[in-house]
Amino acid sequence: MDTPRPTERRSDLTVDLVVVANRLPIRRVQPEEDGPHEWIVSPGGLVSAMAPVLADRNRFAWVGWPGDADGPTEPFTHDGMRLIPVSLSAEEYECHYEGMSNGTLWPLYHDKIEPAEFHRHWYDGYRRVNRRFADLVAETAAENATVWVHDYQLQLVPGYLRAQRPDLTIGFFLHIPFPPSELFRQIPWRNELTTGLLGADLVGFQTPEGASNFARLAESLDLATIDGETLNRNGRTIHVRSFPIGIDVDRYSTGADRPEITERAAAVRERLGNPKAVLLGVDRLDYTKGIDVRLRAFKELLAEEKFLPGEVILIQVAEPSRDNVDAYVALKERVQGLVGEINGDFARVGVPPVHYIHQSRDFDELMSLYRSADVMMVTPFRDGMNLVAKEYVATRHDDTGVLVLSEFAGAAHELDGALIVNPYDIDGVKAALVRAVQMTDEEARPRMAAMREKVERNHASRWAESFLSDLRDIGGQSPVGPRKRSATV
Ligand code: G6P
């Protein structure tokens, strides 16, 4: 790894918390048809999780990619928050985002459901982009600031930053699963990527398995030794823990509990012909999500007449995603083919069994869909957490509704009131769907109530508070003054 020179620190820097994520929390909207586009801070997500921990927005900054070639290129302030855009060239977008992040790491971290490709020029781009992120943070963060780096696109950032700015307290959180070391070790750049993460003081994962996979990997590569719940590298301590992420519960709970949403949900069911049951899936169109599994299960159930067309309707919202990456193009065709087959084989005029929406839906529409669905299908082959499962639960005020949930989603650790399925077992998925449709409200209510209680307790801001308070405690624990001074990565 090329070692950067420590950055000269400017004494006028005042930002003492920097969030670093691949995407800035902004999106482009067009308030009036034919009117100009505007950038707004995306509602929900990480930014709302951070809100309660931002005692002073003036001392906070967010470094990220605007997600659009026409996005802002210079730092700007929005809603009191300093946003620092990282621009990517077309070639960097291909190598860093589409290539190394989503063609190598994403499939590999998700059990290689699709093959992971290893290309040196992708990794070069990944390195370059990670370096740019780290440089911008190093130029922004005040002396002894806290930096929180997010996700697999930026795994080299903690290491680069530590070398440049040993005064910083650095946290890293991985939103997706961390694979077993047997899989990770296939990556030609495994040492550099692991060393990058070991640059952090605290490395957080969605589940205890992720944390232990990482600790065992670091030890097996001889990059650190395990010492209880921490790792030791060249005398420096790295804390490794799980922090299961939550949702902004209020947003979903109050968002769904409005008369207009109740009306819209009833209108959805009306338009569907008031079926006996509405099954719903809401996902990014991603091969990890098991959209094809539930479609195949549904098709067989129709063929076996366990579900009758018109009586049970399936709605699948599949938000377009990463649509230049080959595996996503193939998935889109596969899913469209299945939807076509099901509707071709079982539709009557005006009553298609599957309603497939390959578009992103706005918040209110999503709320009315959640409210209209009797059964929510969340069947990923592997998923870090899966927030859709939690969102559905948060909108079910009357405690009706059944969640069918894959055991390979992080959410399955918490949401044990769901019908837990193995998405590789089609018969098991079919049995769960039948059971979900037949479940009485008396059985469903206590299950949903217990899940709702868990989702409400572990909300997003609590997650952010707990990660940051651990990180700050760790930062204050250094034997050499308030912060560690070692630049050793
Ligand atoms: C997952 C990842 C995020 C990513 C999101 C959307 O949730 O953990 O880091 O931002 O998917 O994917 P995209 O490629 O559109 O950013």
XYZ file of C-alpha atoms and ligand atoms in Angstrom:
505
model
C 0.000 0.000 0.000
C 1.405 3.416 -0.870
C 1.775 5.419 2.306
C 0.509 8.981 2.168
C 2.287 11.755 3.981
C 0.535 13.060 7.074
C -1.658 16.011 6.138
C -0.743 19.405 7.477
C -3.545 20.387 9.782
C -5.219 23.735 9.531
C -6.052 25.276 12.852
C -9.263 26.894 11.563
C -11.090 23.602 11.017
C -14.164 23.296 13.185
C -15.864 20.125 12.009
C -15.679 17.602 14.813
C -17.909 14.900 13.322
C -17.515 13.751 9.728
C -19.760 11.154 8.151
C -18.270 9.513 5.073
C -20.553 7.465 2.830
C -20.444 6.607 -0.843
C -23.559 8.705 -1.476
C -24.319 12.180 -0.159
C -27.738 12.275 1.491
C -29.239 14.362 -1.292
C -31.446 13.738 -4.249
C -32.589 15.698 -7.249
C -36.238 16.678 -7.457
C -38.319 18.708 -9.849
C -40.961 20.472 -7.722
C -42.870 21.745 -10.747
C -43.379 20.022 -14.040
C -41.057 21.635 -16.591
C -39.579 23.691 -13.721
C -35.948 23.651 -12.616
C -34.403 20.737 -10.743
C -33.459 21.179 -7.113
C -31.340 19.165 -4.738
C -32.959 18.222 -1.448
C -31.673 16.239 1.495
C -33.177 12.747 1.132
C -35.705 12.106 3.833
C -35.117 9.076 6.039
C -32.029 6.906 5.899
C -28.739 7.674 7.560
C -29.315 11.391 7.757
C -32.383 11.092 9.960
C -30.591 8.516 12.096
C -27.900 11.117 12.645
C -30.286 13.994 13.497
C -30.431 13.463 17.267
C -26.667 13.083 17.542
C -26.000 16.329 15.730
C -26.113 18.642 18.683
C -24.432 21.302 16.590
C -24.898 21.003 12.843
C -22.232 23.628 12.236
C -19.636 21.238 13.523
C -20.724 18.363 11.288
C -19.899 17.501 7.678
C -20.814 14.726 5.270
C -18.425 13.630 2.537
C -19.933 11.639 -0.354
C -20.611 11.246 -4.056
C -23.663 13.205 -5.284
C -24.747 10.167 -7.336
C -25.174 12.158 -10.521
C -22.737 13.534 -13.092
C -24.644 16.846 -12.965
C -24.497 17.036 -9.181
C -22.766 19.727 -7.133
C -18.984 19.706 -7.255
C -18.200 22.260 -4.560
C -18.951 22.005 -0.838
C -22.275 23.541 0.095
C -24.467 23.928 3.130
C -27.967 22.508 3.284
C -30.206 22.663 6.316
C -27.215 23.769 8.342
C -25.228 20.692 7.246
C -21.965 20.961 5.409
C -22.026 18.613 2.397
C -18.758 17.879 0.641
C -19.173 16.281 -2.786
C -16.659 13.801 -4.166
C -16.721 13.899 -7.968
C -16.078 10.743 -9.966
C -14.997 10.595 -13.601
C -16.877 8.204 -15.901
C -13.946 5.817 -15.697
C -13.883 5.971 -11.879
C -17.625 5.379 -11.772
C -17.103 2.246 -13.849
C -14.131 0.916 -11.905
C -14.993 1.973 -8.370
C -18.795 1.870 -8.267
C -19.912 -0.595 -10.929
C -16.729 -2.657 -10.930
C -14.965 -3.238 -7.627
C -17.881 -2.232 -5.352
C -20.756 -3.901 -7.183
C -19.059 -6.450 -9.445
C -16.534 -7.785 -6.914
C -17.336 -6.975 -3.283
C -21.145 -6.986 -3.390
C -21.512 -10.514 -4.844
C -18.631 -11.879 -2.790
C -20.031 -10.503 0.477
C -23.433 -11.967 -0.424
C -22.293 -15.602 -0.600
C -21.309 -15.361 -4.285
C -24.919 -15.786 -5.381
C -23.514 -14.341 -8.593
C -19.834 -14.771 -9.492
C -17.488 -12.063 -8.209
C -15.095 -10.738 -10.838
C -11.569 -9.689 -9.971
C -10.014 -7.022 -12.193
C -6.868 -5.119 -11.381
C -8.004 -1.940 -13.112
C -11.233 -1.990 -11.053
C -9.185 -2.208 -7.901
C -6.920 0.640 -9.057
C -10.026 2.804 -9.491
C -11.335 1.727 -6.075
C -8.045 2.723 -4.481
C -8.001 6.078 -6.230
C -11.541 6.930 -5.198
C -10.992 5.796 -1.603
C -7.898 7.972 -1.498
C -9.908 10.996 -2.706
C -12.510 10.448 0.006
C -9.794 10.148 2.656
C -8.035 13.308 1.428
C -11.240 15.321 1.626
C -11.943 14.088 5.148
C -8.382 14.852 6.198
C -8.795 18.398 4.907
C -12.140 18.867 6.645
C -11.917 17.300 10.092
C -10.818 19.396 13.064
C -8.062 18.227 15.403
C -9.200 15.133 17.343
C -12.467 14.930 15.404
C -14.581 11.790 15.124
C -15.000 10.257 11.671
C -17.618 7.653 10.821
C -17.027 5.807 7.528
C -19.823 3.727 5.986
C -19.937 0.608 3.882
C -18.092 -1.614 1.472
C -17.390 1.068 -1.153
C -14.962 2.778 1.259
C -13.023 0.073 3.055
C -9.621 1.601 2.423
C -10.600 4.985 3.877
C -9.955 4.188 7.577
C -6.395 3.017 6.834
C -5.586 5.995 4.586
C -7.004 8.383 7.163
C -5.113 6.914 10.083
C -1.850 7.343 8.177
C -2.709 10.955 7.363
C -4.463 11.997 10.547
C -3.547 9.852 13.549
C -5.318 12.334 15.826
C -8.748 11.293 14.520
C -11.022 8.723 16.119
C -12.240 6.570 13.250
C -15.285 4.304 13.127
C -16.380 2.077 10.265
C -19.774 0.435 9.847
C -20.518 -2.221 7.234
C -24.166 -2.191 6.168
C -23.969 -5.491 4.275
C -22.924 -8.957 5.484
C -19.263 -9.706 6.089
C -18.414 -13.086 4.545
C -16.625 -16.054 6.100
C -12.859 -15.845 5.727
C -12.804 -18.745 3.188
C -14.681 -16.500 0.765
C -12.918 -13.243 1.568
C -9.504 -14.805 1.092
C -10.225 -15.240 -2.623
C -9.824 -11.480 -3.110
C -6.362 -10.778 -4.548
C -6.179 -7.569 -2.484
C -7.405 -9.168 0.728
C -4.533 -7.871 2.846
C -4.902 -4.262 1.757
C -8.674 -4.290 2.218
C -8.392 -5.834 5.667
C -5.634 -3.456 6.660
C -7.828 -0.589 5.475
C -10.568 -1.621 7.893
C -8.052 -2.157 10.670
C -7.226 1.553 10.389
C -10.457 2.181 12.319
C -10.753 2.243 16.117
C -14.189 0.640 15.973
C -15.444 -1.646 13.211
C -19.187 -2.318 13.378
C -21.276 -5.015 11.687
C -24.976 -5.790 11.433
C -24.672 -9.171 13.184
C -22.328 -10.961 15.601
C -21.448 -13.384 12.738
C -20.150 -10.494 10.642
C -18.027 -9.278 13.549
C -16.574 -12.708 14.233
C -15.949 -13.404 10.518
C -13.921 -10.201 10.364
C -11.955 -10.876 13.540
C -11.101 -14.407 12.394
C -10.101 -13.162 8.965
C -7.740 -10.514 10.379
C -6.104 -13.148 12.558
C -5.878 -15.734 9.786
C -4.121 -13.220 7.552
C -1.679 -12.482 10.394
C -2.738 -8.848 10.395
C -3.979 -8.751 13.988
C -4.490 -10.952 16.992
C -7.812 -11.558 18.699
C -7.952 -10.433 22.293
C -11.437 -11.074 23.704
C -13.812 -8.692 21.895
C -11.025 -6.638 20.394
C -8.223 -7.013 17.895
C -4.672 -6.007 18.517
C -2.485 -4.715 15.723
C 0.991 -3.369 16.402
C -0.030 -2.442 19.930
C -3.186 -0.638 18.793
C -6.633 -1.848 19.834
C -9.444 -2.221 17.318
C -12.923 -2.784 18.725
C -15.129 -5.113 16.684
C -18.845 -5.302 17.511
C -22.288 -5.731 16.058
C -24.756 -2.840 15.925
C -27.977 -4.006 14.223
C -29.358 -1.028 12.350
C -32.938 0.218 12.835
C -35.313 2.461 10.905
C -36.682 5.933 11.551
C -39.745 4.410 13.200
C -41.716 7.663 13.615
C -41.474 8.432 9.942
C -43.037 5.098 8.964
C -45.384 4.771 11.857
C -46.907 8.262 11.629
C -46.482 8.263 7.840
C -48.749 5.235 7.532
C -51.213 6.323 10.196
C -52.916 9.101 8.241
C -56.498 9.024 6.962
C -55.380 9.616 3.373
C -53.108 6.565 3.553
C -55.921 4.446 4.973
C -58.061 5.575 2.047
C -55.362 4.908 -0.486
C -54.716 1.442 0.952
C -58.420 0.621 0.667
C -58.410 1.969 -2.891
C -55.476 -0.320 -3.775
C -57.429 -3.358 -2.593
C -60.519 -2.160 -4.397
C -58.576 -1.789 -7.640
C -57.250 -5.319 -7.189
C -60.830 -6.605 -6.949
C -60.843 -6.952 -3.123
C -58.917 -10.219 -3.101
C -58.763 -12.570 -0.160
C -55.066 -11.804 0.279
C -52.515 -9.328 -1.037
C -48.883 -10.468 -0.997
C -46.286 -7.711 -1.301
C -42.573 -7.534 -2.103
C -40.637 -4.244 -2.132
C -36.978 -4.424 -3.075
C -34.236 -2.903 -5.106
C -34.078 -5.116 -8.188
C -31.099 -7.042 -6.847
C -30.219 -10.730 -7.214
C -29.591 -10.985 -3.475
C -33.246 -10.265 -2.679
C -34.786 -13.554 -3.799
C -37.501 -11.910 -5.908
C -37.394 -14.860 -8.299
C -37.828 -17.316 -5.410
C -41.139 -15.850 -4.309
C -42.362 -15.616 -7.909
C -41.542 -19.274 -8.502
C -43.231 -20.281 -5.258
C -46.301 -18.234 -6.195
C -46.412 -19.763 -9.670
C -46.360 -23.297 -8.292
C -49.059 -22.464 -5.765
C -51.289 -21.186 -8.562
C -50.546 -24.262 -10.665
C -51.430 -26.524 -7.709
C -54.577 -24.461 -7.089
C -53.521 -23.755 -3.522
C -53.934 -20.104 -4.497
C -56.685 -19.157 -6.903
C -56.170 -16.376 -9.450
C -58.040 -13.286 -8.283
C -58.171 -14.523 -4.701
C -54.503 -14.061 -3.953
C -52.697 -11.206 -5.684
C -48.977 -10.561 -5.621
C -47.569 -7.040 -5.936
C -43.844 -6.747 -6.531
C -42.217 -3.322 -6.487
C -38.682 -3.659 -7.861
C -36.796 -0.403 -7.801
C -34.342 -0.147 -10.722
C -30.787 -0.484 -9.450
C -27.239 -0.728 -10.846
C -28.715 -1.416 -14.236
C -25.440 -1.328 -16.156
C -23.987 -4.230 -14.202
C -24.397 -7.502 -16.174
C -25.861 -9.587 -13.340
C -28.591 -6.959 -12.817
C -29.470 -6.911 -16.508
C -29.815 -10.715 -16.430
C -31.941 -10.596 -13.261
C -34.275 -8.033 -14.786
C -34.880 -10.353 -17.727
C -35.365 -13.360 -15.454
C -37.908 -11.575 -13.278
C -39.776 -10.094 -16.233
C -39.862 -13.556 -17.828
C -41.363 -15.089 -14.681
C -43.948 -12.328 -14.296
C -44.907 -12.802 -17.949
C -45.219 -16.572 -17.522
C -47.373 -16.301 -14.401
C -49.695 -13.713 -15.876
C -49.767 -15.533 -19.203
C -50.702 -18.820 -17.572
C -53.128 -17.638 -14.899
C -54.606 -14.208 -15.700
C -58.202 -13.512 -16.492
C -59.079 -10.277 -18.281
C -58.658 -7.495 -15.743
C -57.241 -9.845 -13.090
C -53.517 -10.490 -13.516
C -52.170 -12.464 -10.534
C -48.902 -10.463 -10.461
C -48.628 -6.685 -10.468
C -45.021 -5.906 -11.258
C -43.829 -2.339 -10.769
C -40.301 -1.762 -12.009
C -40.148 1.819 -10.741
C -39.334 3.523 -7.499
C -42.455 4.573 -5.614
C -42.854 7.693 -3.513
C -43.203 7.496 0.242
C -47.002 7.812 0.406
C -47.520 5.136 -2.199
C -45.175 2.851 -0.316
C -47.101 3.482 2.899
C -50.404 2.646 1.224
C -48.918 -0.546 -0.233
C -47.597 -1.616 3.177
C -51.016 -0.897 4.659
C -52.823 -2.800 1.924
C -50.707 -5.967 2.176
C -51.733 -8.980 4.236
C -48.410 -10.708 3.709
C -45.016 -9.084 3.285
C -42.456 -11.267 1.515
C -38.816 -10.613 2.374
C -36.886 -13.580 0.996
C -33.254 -12.584 0.355
C -30.578 -15.225 -0.160
C -28.383 -12.988 1.983
C -28.963 -9.493 3.366
C -27.084 -7.367 5.889
C -30.286 -6.350 7.705
C -33.232 -5.659 5.338
C -35.015 -2.513 6.389
C -38.129 -3.200 4.316
C -39.052 -5.918 6.812
C -38.833 -3.378 9.634
C -40.685 -0.707 7.663
C -43.630 -3.036 7.065
C -43.793 -3.914 10.739
C -43.690 -0.230 11.753
C -46.734 0.550 9.599
C -48.965 -2.215 11.026
C -50.714 -0.248 13.776
C -53.509 -2.734 14.227
C -50.963 -5.556 14.495
C -52.453 -7.446 11.576
C -50.332 -8.750 8.715
C -47.766 -11.507 8.411
C -44.102 -11.183 7.601
C -42.432 -14.016 5.681
C -38.737 -13.515 6.297
C -35.576 -15.233 5.122
C -33.349 -16.663 7.813
C -30.421 -15.150 5.870
C -31.513 -11.544 6.464
C -29.913 -9.831 9.467
C -33.454 -8.818 10.499
C -34.273 -12.477 11.262
C -32.179 -12.164 14.451
C -34.699 -9.683 15.835
C -37.987 -10.367 14.066
C -38.757 -13.803 15.393
C -42.507 -13.252 15.084
C -42.078 -13.661 11.320
C -42.534 -16.919 9.441
C -38.869 -17.668 8.934
C -37.954 -19.377 5.651
C -34.931 -20.756 3.868
C -35.142 -19.085 0.434
C -33.265 -21.987 -1.159
C -36.123 -24.288 -0.123
C -38.971 -23.542 -2.510
C -41.310 -26.000 -0.792
C -40.608 -24.302 2.535
C -41.335 -20.873 1.008
C -44.578 -22.209 -0.509
C -45.669 -23.684 2.815
C -44.927 -20.367 4.574
C -46.925 -18.392 1.998
C -49.911 -20.714 2.388
C -49.652 -20.512 6.157
C -49.352 -16.711 6.020
C -52.486 -16.385 3.885
C -54.417 -18.690 6.194
C -53.179 -17.227 9.468
C -55.971 -15.860 11.643
C -55.728 -12.370 13.128
C -55.687 -14.004 16.576
C -52.441 -15.734 15.707
C -50.977 -12.863 13.685
C -51.572 -10.068 16.219
C -49.286 -11.151 19.064
C -46.551 -11.962 16.554
C -46.784 -8.551 14.915
C -47.094 -6.748 18.266
C -43.883 -8.387 19.503
C -42.042 -7.442 16.305
C -43.372 -3.893 16.396
C -42.133 -3.504 19.939
C -38.625 -4.591 18.860
C -38.585 -2.346 15.795
C -39.718 0.626 17.891
C -37.120 -0.010 20.551
C -34.133 -0.312 18.214
C -34.815 2.740 16.045
C -32.258 4.320 13.746
C -31.212 7.177 16.003
C -30.652 4.779 18.860
C -28.380 2.770 16.578
C -26.424 5.905 15.587
C -26.198 7.065 19.200
C -24.926 3.729 20.361
C -22.254 3.487 17.647
C -21.085 7.061 18.189
C -21.072 6.860 21.951
C -18.952 3.675 21.788
C -16.666 5.376 19.302
C -16.276 8.465 21.458
C -15.611 6.377 24.557
C -12.940 4.496 22.651
C -11.432 7.774 21.415
C -11.191 9.029 24.979
C -9.569 5.822 26.214
C -6.133 6.286 24.727
C -3.296 5.911 27.202
C -1.455 8.717 25.355
C -3.792 11.622 25.993
C -7.286 12.187 24.691
C -6.724 10.425 21.357
C -4.374 7.787 20.033
C -1.344 9.256 18.327
C -0.204 6.195 16.413
C -0.249 6.512 12.623
C 0.405 2.804 12.251
C -2.106 1.190 9.986
C -27.163 -1.094 0.009
C -25.788 -0.606 0.419
C -25.698 0.908 0.343
C -26.164 1.380 -1.023
C -27.574 0.892 -1.286
C -28.119 1.316 -2.647
O -28.094 -0.779 0.987
O -25.463 -1.065 1.712
O -24.360 1.320 0.560
O -26.103 2.790 -1.087
O -27.577 -0.525 -1.222
O -27.252 0.929 -3.659
P -26.565 1.971 -4.641
O -25.599 1.157 -5.429
O -27.681 2.528 -5.457
O -25.908 3.029 -3.805
